[in-house]
Structure formats: C-alpha cells, structure tokens
Coordinates of C-alpha atoms in Angstrom, one line a residue:
X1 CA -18.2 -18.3 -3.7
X2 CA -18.4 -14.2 -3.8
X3 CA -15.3 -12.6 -3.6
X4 CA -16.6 -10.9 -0.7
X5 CA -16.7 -14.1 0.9
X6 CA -13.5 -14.9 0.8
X7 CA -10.9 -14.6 3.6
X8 CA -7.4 -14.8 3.9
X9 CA -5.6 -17.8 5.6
X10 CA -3.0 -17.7 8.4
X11 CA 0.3 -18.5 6.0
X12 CA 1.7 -17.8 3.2
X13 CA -0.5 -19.0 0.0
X14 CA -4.4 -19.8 -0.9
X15 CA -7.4 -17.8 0.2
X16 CA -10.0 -20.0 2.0
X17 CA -13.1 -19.6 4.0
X18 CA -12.7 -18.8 7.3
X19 CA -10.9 -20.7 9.9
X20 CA -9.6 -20.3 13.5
X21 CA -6.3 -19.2 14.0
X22 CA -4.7 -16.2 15.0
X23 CA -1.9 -14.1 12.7
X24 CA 1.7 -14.8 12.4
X25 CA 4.2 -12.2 14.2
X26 CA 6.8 -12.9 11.2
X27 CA 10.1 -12.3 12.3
X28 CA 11.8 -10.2 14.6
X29 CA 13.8 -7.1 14.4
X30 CA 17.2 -9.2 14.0
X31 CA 16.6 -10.8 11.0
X32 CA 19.8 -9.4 9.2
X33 CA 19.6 -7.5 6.0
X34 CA 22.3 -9.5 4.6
X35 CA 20.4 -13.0 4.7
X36 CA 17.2 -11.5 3.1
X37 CA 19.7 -10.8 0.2
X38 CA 20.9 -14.5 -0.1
X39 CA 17.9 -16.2 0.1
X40 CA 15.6 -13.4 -1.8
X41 CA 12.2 -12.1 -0.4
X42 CA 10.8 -14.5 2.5
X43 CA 7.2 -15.4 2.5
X44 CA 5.5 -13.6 5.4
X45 CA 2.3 -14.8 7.6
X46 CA -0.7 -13.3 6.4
X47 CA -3.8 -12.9 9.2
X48 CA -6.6 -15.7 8.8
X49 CA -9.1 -12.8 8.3
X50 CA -10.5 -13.4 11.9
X51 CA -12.9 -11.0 12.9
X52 CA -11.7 -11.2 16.2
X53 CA -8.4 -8.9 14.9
X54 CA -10.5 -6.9 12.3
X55 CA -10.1 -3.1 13.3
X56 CA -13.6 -1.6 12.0
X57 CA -12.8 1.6 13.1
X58 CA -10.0 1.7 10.2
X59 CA -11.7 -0.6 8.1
X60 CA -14.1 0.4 4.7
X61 CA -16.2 -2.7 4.7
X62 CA -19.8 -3.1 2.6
X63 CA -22.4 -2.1 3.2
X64 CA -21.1 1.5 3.2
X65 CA -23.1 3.5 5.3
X66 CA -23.4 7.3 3.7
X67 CA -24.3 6.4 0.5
X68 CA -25.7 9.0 -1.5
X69 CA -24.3 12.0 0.6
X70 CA -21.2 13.3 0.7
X71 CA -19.7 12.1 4.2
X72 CA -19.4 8.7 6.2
X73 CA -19.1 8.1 9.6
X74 CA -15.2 7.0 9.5
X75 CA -14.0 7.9 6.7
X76 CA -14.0 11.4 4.5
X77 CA -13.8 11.7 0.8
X78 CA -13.2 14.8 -1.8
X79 CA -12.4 15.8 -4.9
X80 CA -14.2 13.9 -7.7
X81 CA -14.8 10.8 -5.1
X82 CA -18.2 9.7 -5.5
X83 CA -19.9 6.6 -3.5
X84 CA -22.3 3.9 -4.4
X85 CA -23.4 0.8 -3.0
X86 CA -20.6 -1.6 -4.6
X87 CA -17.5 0.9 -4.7
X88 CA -15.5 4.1 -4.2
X89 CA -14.9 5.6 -7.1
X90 CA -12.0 7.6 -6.7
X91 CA -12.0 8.8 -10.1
X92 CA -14.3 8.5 -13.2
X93 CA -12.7 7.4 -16.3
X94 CA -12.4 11.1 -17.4
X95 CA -9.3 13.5 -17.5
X96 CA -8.0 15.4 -15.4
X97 CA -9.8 14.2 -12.3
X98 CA -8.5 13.8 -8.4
X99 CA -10.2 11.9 -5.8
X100 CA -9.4 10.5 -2.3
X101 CA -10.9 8.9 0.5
X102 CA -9.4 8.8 4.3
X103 CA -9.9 7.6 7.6
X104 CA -11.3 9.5 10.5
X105 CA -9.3 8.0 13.0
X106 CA -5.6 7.8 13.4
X107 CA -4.3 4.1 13.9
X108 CA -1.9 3.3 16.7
X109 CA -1.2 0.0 16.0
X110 CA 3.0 -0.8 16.4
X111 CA 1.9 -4.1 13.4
X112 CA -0.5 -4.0 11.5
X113 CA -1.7 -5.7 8.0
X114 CA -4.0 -3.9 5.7
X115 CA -6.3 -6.1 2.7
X116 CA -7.4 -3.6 -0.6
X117 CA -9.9 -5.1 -2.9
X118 CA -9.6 -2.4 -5.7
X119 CA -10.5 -2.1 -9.6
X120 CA -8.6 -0.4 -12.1
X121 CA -10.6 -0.1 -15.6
X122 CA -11.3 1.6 -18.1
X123 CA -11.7 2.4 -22.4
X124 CA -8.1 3.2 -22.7
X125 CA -6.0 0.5 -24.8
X126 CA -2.2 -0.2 -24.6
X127 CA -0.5 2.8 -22.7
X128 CA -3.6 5.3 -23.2
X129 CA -4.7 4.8 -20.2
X130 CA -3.3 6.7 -16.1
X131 CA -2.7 7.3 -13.7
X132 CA -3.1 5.0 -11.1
X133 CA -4.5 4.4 -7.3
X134 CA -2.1 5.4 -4.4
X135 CA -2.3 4.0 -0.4
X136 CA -1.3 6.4 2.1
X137 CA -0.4 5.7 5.8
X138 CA 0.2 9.3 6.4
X139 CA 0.8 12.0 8.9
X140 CA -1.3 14.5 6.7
X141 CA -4.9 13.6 5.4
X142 CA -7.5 15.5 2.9
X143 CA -4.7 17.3 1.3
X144 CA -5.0 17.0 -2.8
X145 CA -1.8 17.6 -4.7
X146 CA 0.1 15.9 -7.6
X147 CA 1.3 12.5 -6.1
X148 CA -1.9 10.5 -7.7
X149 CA -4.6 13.3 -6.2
X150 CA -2.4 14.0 -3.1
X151 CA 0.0 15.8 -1.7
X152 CA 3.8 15.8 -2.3
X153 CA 6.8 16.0 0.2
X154 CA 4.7 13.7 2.9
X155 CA 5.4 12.1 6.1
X156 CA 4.5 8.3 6.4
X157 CA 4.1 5.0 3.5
X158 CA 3.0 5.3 0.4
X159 CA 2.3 2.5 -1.9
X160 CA 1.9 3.2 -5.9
X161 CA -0.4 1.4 -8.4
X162 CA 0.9 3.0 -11.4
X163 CA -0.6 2.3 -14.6
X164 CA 1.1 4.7 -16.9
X165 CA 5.0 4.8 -17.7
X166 CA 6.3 8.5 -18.4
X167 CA 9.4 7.3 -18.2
X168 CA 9.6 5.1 -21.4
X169 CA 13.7 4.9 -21.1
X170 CA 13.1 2.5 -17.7
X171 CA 13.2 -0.8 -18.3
X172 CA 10.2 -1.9 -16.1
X173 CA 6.7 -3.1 -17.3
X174 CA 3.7 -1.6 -16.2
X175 CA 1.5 -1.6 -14.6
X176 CA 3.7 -1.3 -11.9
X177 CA 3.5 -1.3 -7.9
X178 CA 6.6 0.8 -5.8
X179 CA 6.9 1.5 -2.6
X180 CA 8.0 4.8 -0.8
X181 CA 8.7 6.0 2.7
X182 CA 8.8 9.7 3.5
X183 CA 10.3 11.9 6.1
X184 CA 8.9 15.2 4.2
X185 CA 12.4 15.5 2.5
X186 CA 12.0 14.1 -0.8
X187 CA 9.5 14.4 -3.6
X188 CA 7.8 12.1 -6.2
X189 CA 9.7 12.5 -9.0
X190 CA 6.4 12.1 -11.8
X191 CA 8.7 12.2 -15.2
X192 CA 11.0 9.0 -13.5
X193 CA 8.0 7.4 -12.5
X194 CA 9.2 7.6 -8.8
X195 CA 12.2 5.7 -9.4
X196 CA 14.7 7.8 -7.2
X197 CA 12.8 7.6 -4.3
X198 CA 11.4 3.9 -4.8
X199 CA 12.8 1.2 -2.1
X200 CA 10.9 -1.7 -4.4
X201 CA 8.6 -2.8 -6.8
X202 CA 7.3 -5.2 -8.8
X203 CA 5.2 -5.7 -11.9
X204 CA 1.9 -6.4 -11.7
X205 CA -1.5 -6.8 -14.5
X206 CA -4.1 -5.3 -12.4
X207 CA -6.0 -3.0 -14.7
X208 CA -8.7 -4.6 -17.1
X209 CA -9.1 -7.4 -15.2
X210 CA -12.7 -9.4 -15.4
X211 CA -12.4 -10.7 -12.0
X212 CA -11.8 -9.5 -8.4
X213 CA -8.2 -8.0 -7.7
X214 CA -7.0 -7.6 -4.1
X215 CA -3.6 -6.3 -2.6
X216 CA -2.1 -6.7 1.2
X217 CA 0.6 -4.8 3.1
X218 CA 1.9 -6.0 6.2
X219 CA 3.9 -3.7 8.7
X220 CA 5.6 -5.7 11.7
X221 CA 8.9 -5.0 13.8
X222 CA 10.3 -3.0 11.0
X223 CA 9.0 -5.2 7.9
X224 CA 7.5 -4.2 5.6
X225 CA 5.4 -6.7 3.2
X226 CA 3.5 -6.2 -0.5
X227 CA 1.5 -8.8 -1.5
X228 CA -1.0 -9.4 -4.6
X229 CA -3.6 -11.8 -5.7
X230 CA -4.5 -11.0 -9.4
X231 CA -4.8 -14.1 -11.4
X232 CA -8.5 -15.3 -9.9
X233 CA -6.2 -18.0 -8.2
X234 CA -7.3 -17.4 -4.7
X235 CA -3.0 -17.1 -4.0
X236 CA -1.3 -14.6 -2.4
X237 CA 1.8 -13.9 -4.5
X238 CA 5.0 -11.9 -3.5
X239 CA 5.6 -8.4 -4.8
X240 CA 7.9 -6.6 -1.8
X241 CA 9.5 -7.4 1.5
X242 CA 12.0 -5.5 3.0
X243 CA 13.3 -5.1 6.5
X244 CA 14.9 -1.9 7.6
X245 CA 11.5 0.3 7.5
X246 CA 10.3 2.7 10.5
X247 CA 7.2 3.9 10.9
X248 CA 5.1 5.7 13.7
X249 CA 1.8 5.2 15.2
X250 CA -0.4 7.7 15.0
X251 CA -1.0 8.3 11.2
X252 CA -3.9 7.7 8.5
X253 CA -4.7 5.5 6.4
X254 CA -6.2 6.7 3.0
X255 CA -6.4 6.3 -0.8
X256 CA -6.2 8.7 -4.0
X257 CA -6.2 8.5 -7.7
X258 CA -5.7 10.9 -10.2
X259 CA -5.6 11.3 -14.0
X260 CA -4.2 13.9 -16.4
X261 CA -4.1 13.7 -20.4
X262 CA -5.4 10.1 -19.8
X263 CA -7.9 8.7 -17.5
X264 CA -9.3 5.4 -16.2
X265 CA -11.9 4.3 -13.5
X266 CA -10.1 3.9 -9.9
X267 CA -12.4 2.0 -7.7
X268 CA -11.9 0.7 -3.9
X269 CA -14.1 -1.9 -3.0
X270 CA -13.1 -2.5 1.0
X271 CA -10.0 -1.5 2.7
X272 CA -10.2 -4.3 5.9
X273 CA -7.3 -3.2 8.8
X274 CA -6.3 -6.3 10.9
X275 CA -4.2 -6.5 13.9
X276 CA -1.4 -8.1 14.3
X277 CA -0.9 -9.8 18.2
X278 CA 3.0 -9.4 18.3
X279 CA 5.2 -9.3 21.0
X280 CA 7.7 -6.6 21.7
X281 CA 10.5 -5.7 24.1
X282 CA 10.4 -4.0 27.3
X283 CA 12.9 -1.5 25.8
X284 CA 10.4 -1.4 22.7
X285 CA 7.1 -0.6 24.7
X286 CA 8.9 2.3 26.4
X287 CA 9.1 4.1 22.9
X288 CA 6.6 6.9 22.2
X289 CA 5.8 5.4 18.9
X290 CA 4.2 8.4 17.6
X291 CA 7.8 10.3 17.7
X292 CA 9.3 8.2 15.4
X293 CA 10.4 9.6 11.9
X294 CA 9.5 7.7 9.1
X295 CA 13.0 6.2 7.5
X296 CA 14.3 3.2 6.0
X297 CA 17.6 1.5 7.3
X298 CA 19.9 0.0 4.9
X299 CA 23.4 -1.2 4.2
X300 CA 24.6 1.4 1.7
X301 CA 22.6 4.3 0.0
X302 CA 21.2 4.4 -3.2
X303 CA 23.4 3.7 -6.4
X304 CA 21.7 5.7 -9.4
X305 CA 19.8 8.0 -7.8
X306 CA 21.3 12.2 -9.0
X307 CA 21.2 13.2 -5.6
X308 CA 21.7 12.8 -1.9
X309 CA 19.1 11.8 0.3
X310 CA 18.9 12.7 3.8
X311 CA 20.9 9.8 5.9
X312 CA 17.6 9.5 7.9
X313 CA 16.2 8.0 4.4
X314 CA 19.2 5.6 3.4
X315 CA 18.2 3.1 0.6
X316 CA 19.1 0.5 -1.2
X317 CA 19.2 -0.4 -5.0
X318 CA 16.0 -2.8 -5.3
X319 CA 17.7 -5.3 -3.8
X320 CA 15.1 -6.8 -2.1
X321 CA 11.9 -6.6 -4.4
X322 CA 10.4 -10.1 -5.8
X323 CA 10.1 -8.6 -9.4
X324 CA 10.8 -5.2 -11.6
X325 CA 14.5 -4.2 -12.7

C-alpha cells in the first residue's frame, strides 16, 4: 500500500489503515516530573488519523493546489522554495540556499498533534552533506534568518532535523533531532549545534533513505511528544517526551531549511494537523491561551550550559529524551 495511504492508529505502535476511533488525551497536567524520570519516556496516544479531527485549514495535504505559481491558498512560501506535484522543496541540493513554507492561519488549538512526511537527500557522502529541515510553531512567520532559513531569538517550538555536526567535540550522532522552546530570550547557538538551548533529542537516520520517512509531535496539557518512523516498519518509535512545556494558542505552524558550504535536498511531502478532543478544567478554560509565554518547567536548571537562562525558560539536562547523550 502507498505511503500516502497509510494512517496512524490510536496507540502507541504500527501504522494501519484506517479505523474508527477517536485520539487519546494522554495524561494530565499532574503527572509528576519525578516519575517520568524513573520509569524513562512514556509511550503517548497517537490520533487514528480520523478525518473527522483532521484540521485542513493547517494541514499541507496532496494534491497541492498552486502548483506552478508562487502562492497557495493556506499556506506561503519564499526564499528558494519551489512546488511541484509530489513535494515542497524547501531547498535544492545547492549551497547556500534558504527556503520556508508557512501557514496562513494561526492555530488555536490548546492540544494538538502534527504528522510530517519529509525527505532529506542528497549527493553528499559521510558528513558532506547540511543543513537540515526545521518545524516551527511560532509567533513570527515569513521571516528568513540563520536558524535553518529562519529567524533567530523566536517565540514559540522549534523542532531541529539536523544533519550536519559543527560541533565534532559532542558526543552525539547525527543526524540528529532536538527540541527547543523560545520566549525570544535565547539564541541558537549554530557552532554547539544547539546544545545549550536543547531540552532533548535523539538520534535518528533520516537522510538517504529509499523509502518514506515520517515524524509526529504531539502537544497536550503541557506535554510535549517526538515521534519517528524511519525504518519502513510502519512503527512509531520514541524520540522525546517531556512534561513541563507551555505553549500558547495563536501561533503558526511552518517549515525551513537551509544550507551553507554544504547542501542537500529538503523536501516536505504533507504536514497533516489533527485535533486532539481533551478535556480541561474550568480554571483552565478561563485562560486567554494566547497570553501565555512560551517556557518550560523543570526541577533544576541546566547543568552545562555557560550561561543563565531566564527563570521563565528553566531546563533540564536531557533527562528525559529516549536517545542522544
């Protein structure tokens, strides 16, 4: 069966056709910290792919419709971003490229879960090869700059595809995925390879591969959720969870890749929103989502990193990633 054709189930584990059923909420805002650090990362629900909770106005979905001119109808793309009938090509294995594409709408959702089909390929062997594909759920949209073709010092999520270490001193193996929340306060740190600012990560083979590679996030009641399925397995497979994480409504969700000295082929092949149907408080409805500032809550601040982050933007020490040092 197509790639295409392929849902994802309600549960942790195999893709499968479609089936009835709506999401899990996962768990609720009181799961303590201190438990996810016993028992290591916790398998979250993943939607069953039912239309029913698919969010087209958020959603990049084949057959694109704008194809050969240089907008579509909800989503806008610049820089060297060019679309065809099977991809977004964010960037052309060439150097020294940017490229991005974002959503029209903003998405006020309180939980939602997001499914990437990507590509990342290109001539380059070994390390000579970069940069990689970024996601964005951000306050700011269509603004290039030098975080992976955009800007630095943002507000909102930001989850890194890096294929390129600059940083050969780091003990990690790349390609690599991190994960980074933003207030505005801090910036990506390019010659660490993000690792002050990272809250996890996890290793990951994407690039080169010569079948379909997908990646899902999940944001509910303050957790956040990476997941991957790269091995043509049709399984989901554990890359981040962490609790702690606040985010508002509001924001955008978008892509970007960029190259330098080295270059590969970035392509996005859907971007599918789903929502989640979770219950909150009374006490939680009354919140103007769209005022909160994006931070993470943790149990003590970072322990290597050479300076001192705002205490609206405590971390921890990787505590809670599946995978990656």
């Amino acid at each position: 069966m197509a790639a295409e054709s392929w849902i994802r189930c309600w549960g942790w584990g195999r893709r499968c056709p479609a089936r009835p059923g709506l999401p899990g909420p996962g768990p609720g805002p009181t799961t303590p910290l201190l438990i996810l650090l016993l028992l290591g990362p916790v398998a979250a629900d993943i939607t069953d792919g039912n239309s029913e909770h698919l969010k087209r106005e958020h959603s990049l979905i084949k057959p694109y419709q704008g194809v050969g001119s240089s907008s579509m109808p909800l989503w806008d793309f610049q820089g060297s971003t060019i679309l065809t009938s099977q991809y977004v090509r964010l960037t052309p294995d060439e150097r020294s490229k940017e490229g991005s594409i974002w959503n029209h709408q903003p998405c006020f959702l309180k939980d939602w879960e997001m499914h990437v089909h990507f590509k990342v390929h290109g001539a380059g062997k070994k390390n000579l090869h970069g940069d990689g594909i970024a996601l964005w759920y951000t306050r700011d949209r269509l603004m290039p700059g030098p975080v992976f073709g955009s800007k630095d010092n943002f507000h909102g999520l930001a989850i890194f595809l890096d294929t390129y270490p600059n940083d050969e001193t780091m003990e990690r193996v790349f390609p690599y995925i991190s994960v980074m929340v933003n207030n505005g306060s801090l910036s990506y740190d390019h010659s660490k390879d993000g690792r002050w600012t990272e809250l996890a990560g996890c290793t990951a083979d994407f690039r080169n591969r010569d079948h379909d590679t997908f990646l899902a996030v999940r944001y509910s009641r303050g957790r956040l959720t990476v997941m991957t399925d790269l091995e043509d397995k049709n399984e989901w497979k554990n890359c981040i969870d962490i609790t702690g994480v606040r985010l508002p409504t509001g924001y955008y969700f978008g892509a970007s890749a960029g190259t330098g000295d080295l270059s590969d082929n970035h392509d996005i092949i859907s971007m599918k929103l789903f929502q989640l149907m979770v219950e909150h408080t009374p006490d939680e409805e009354n919140i103007d989502w769209t005022k909160i500032e994006p931070s993470v809550n943790f149990l003590k601040s970072p322990k290597d990193s050479p300076f001192l982050l705002p205490q609206t933007m405590w971390m921890t020490r990787r505590g809670t990633s599946a995978a990656g040092p």
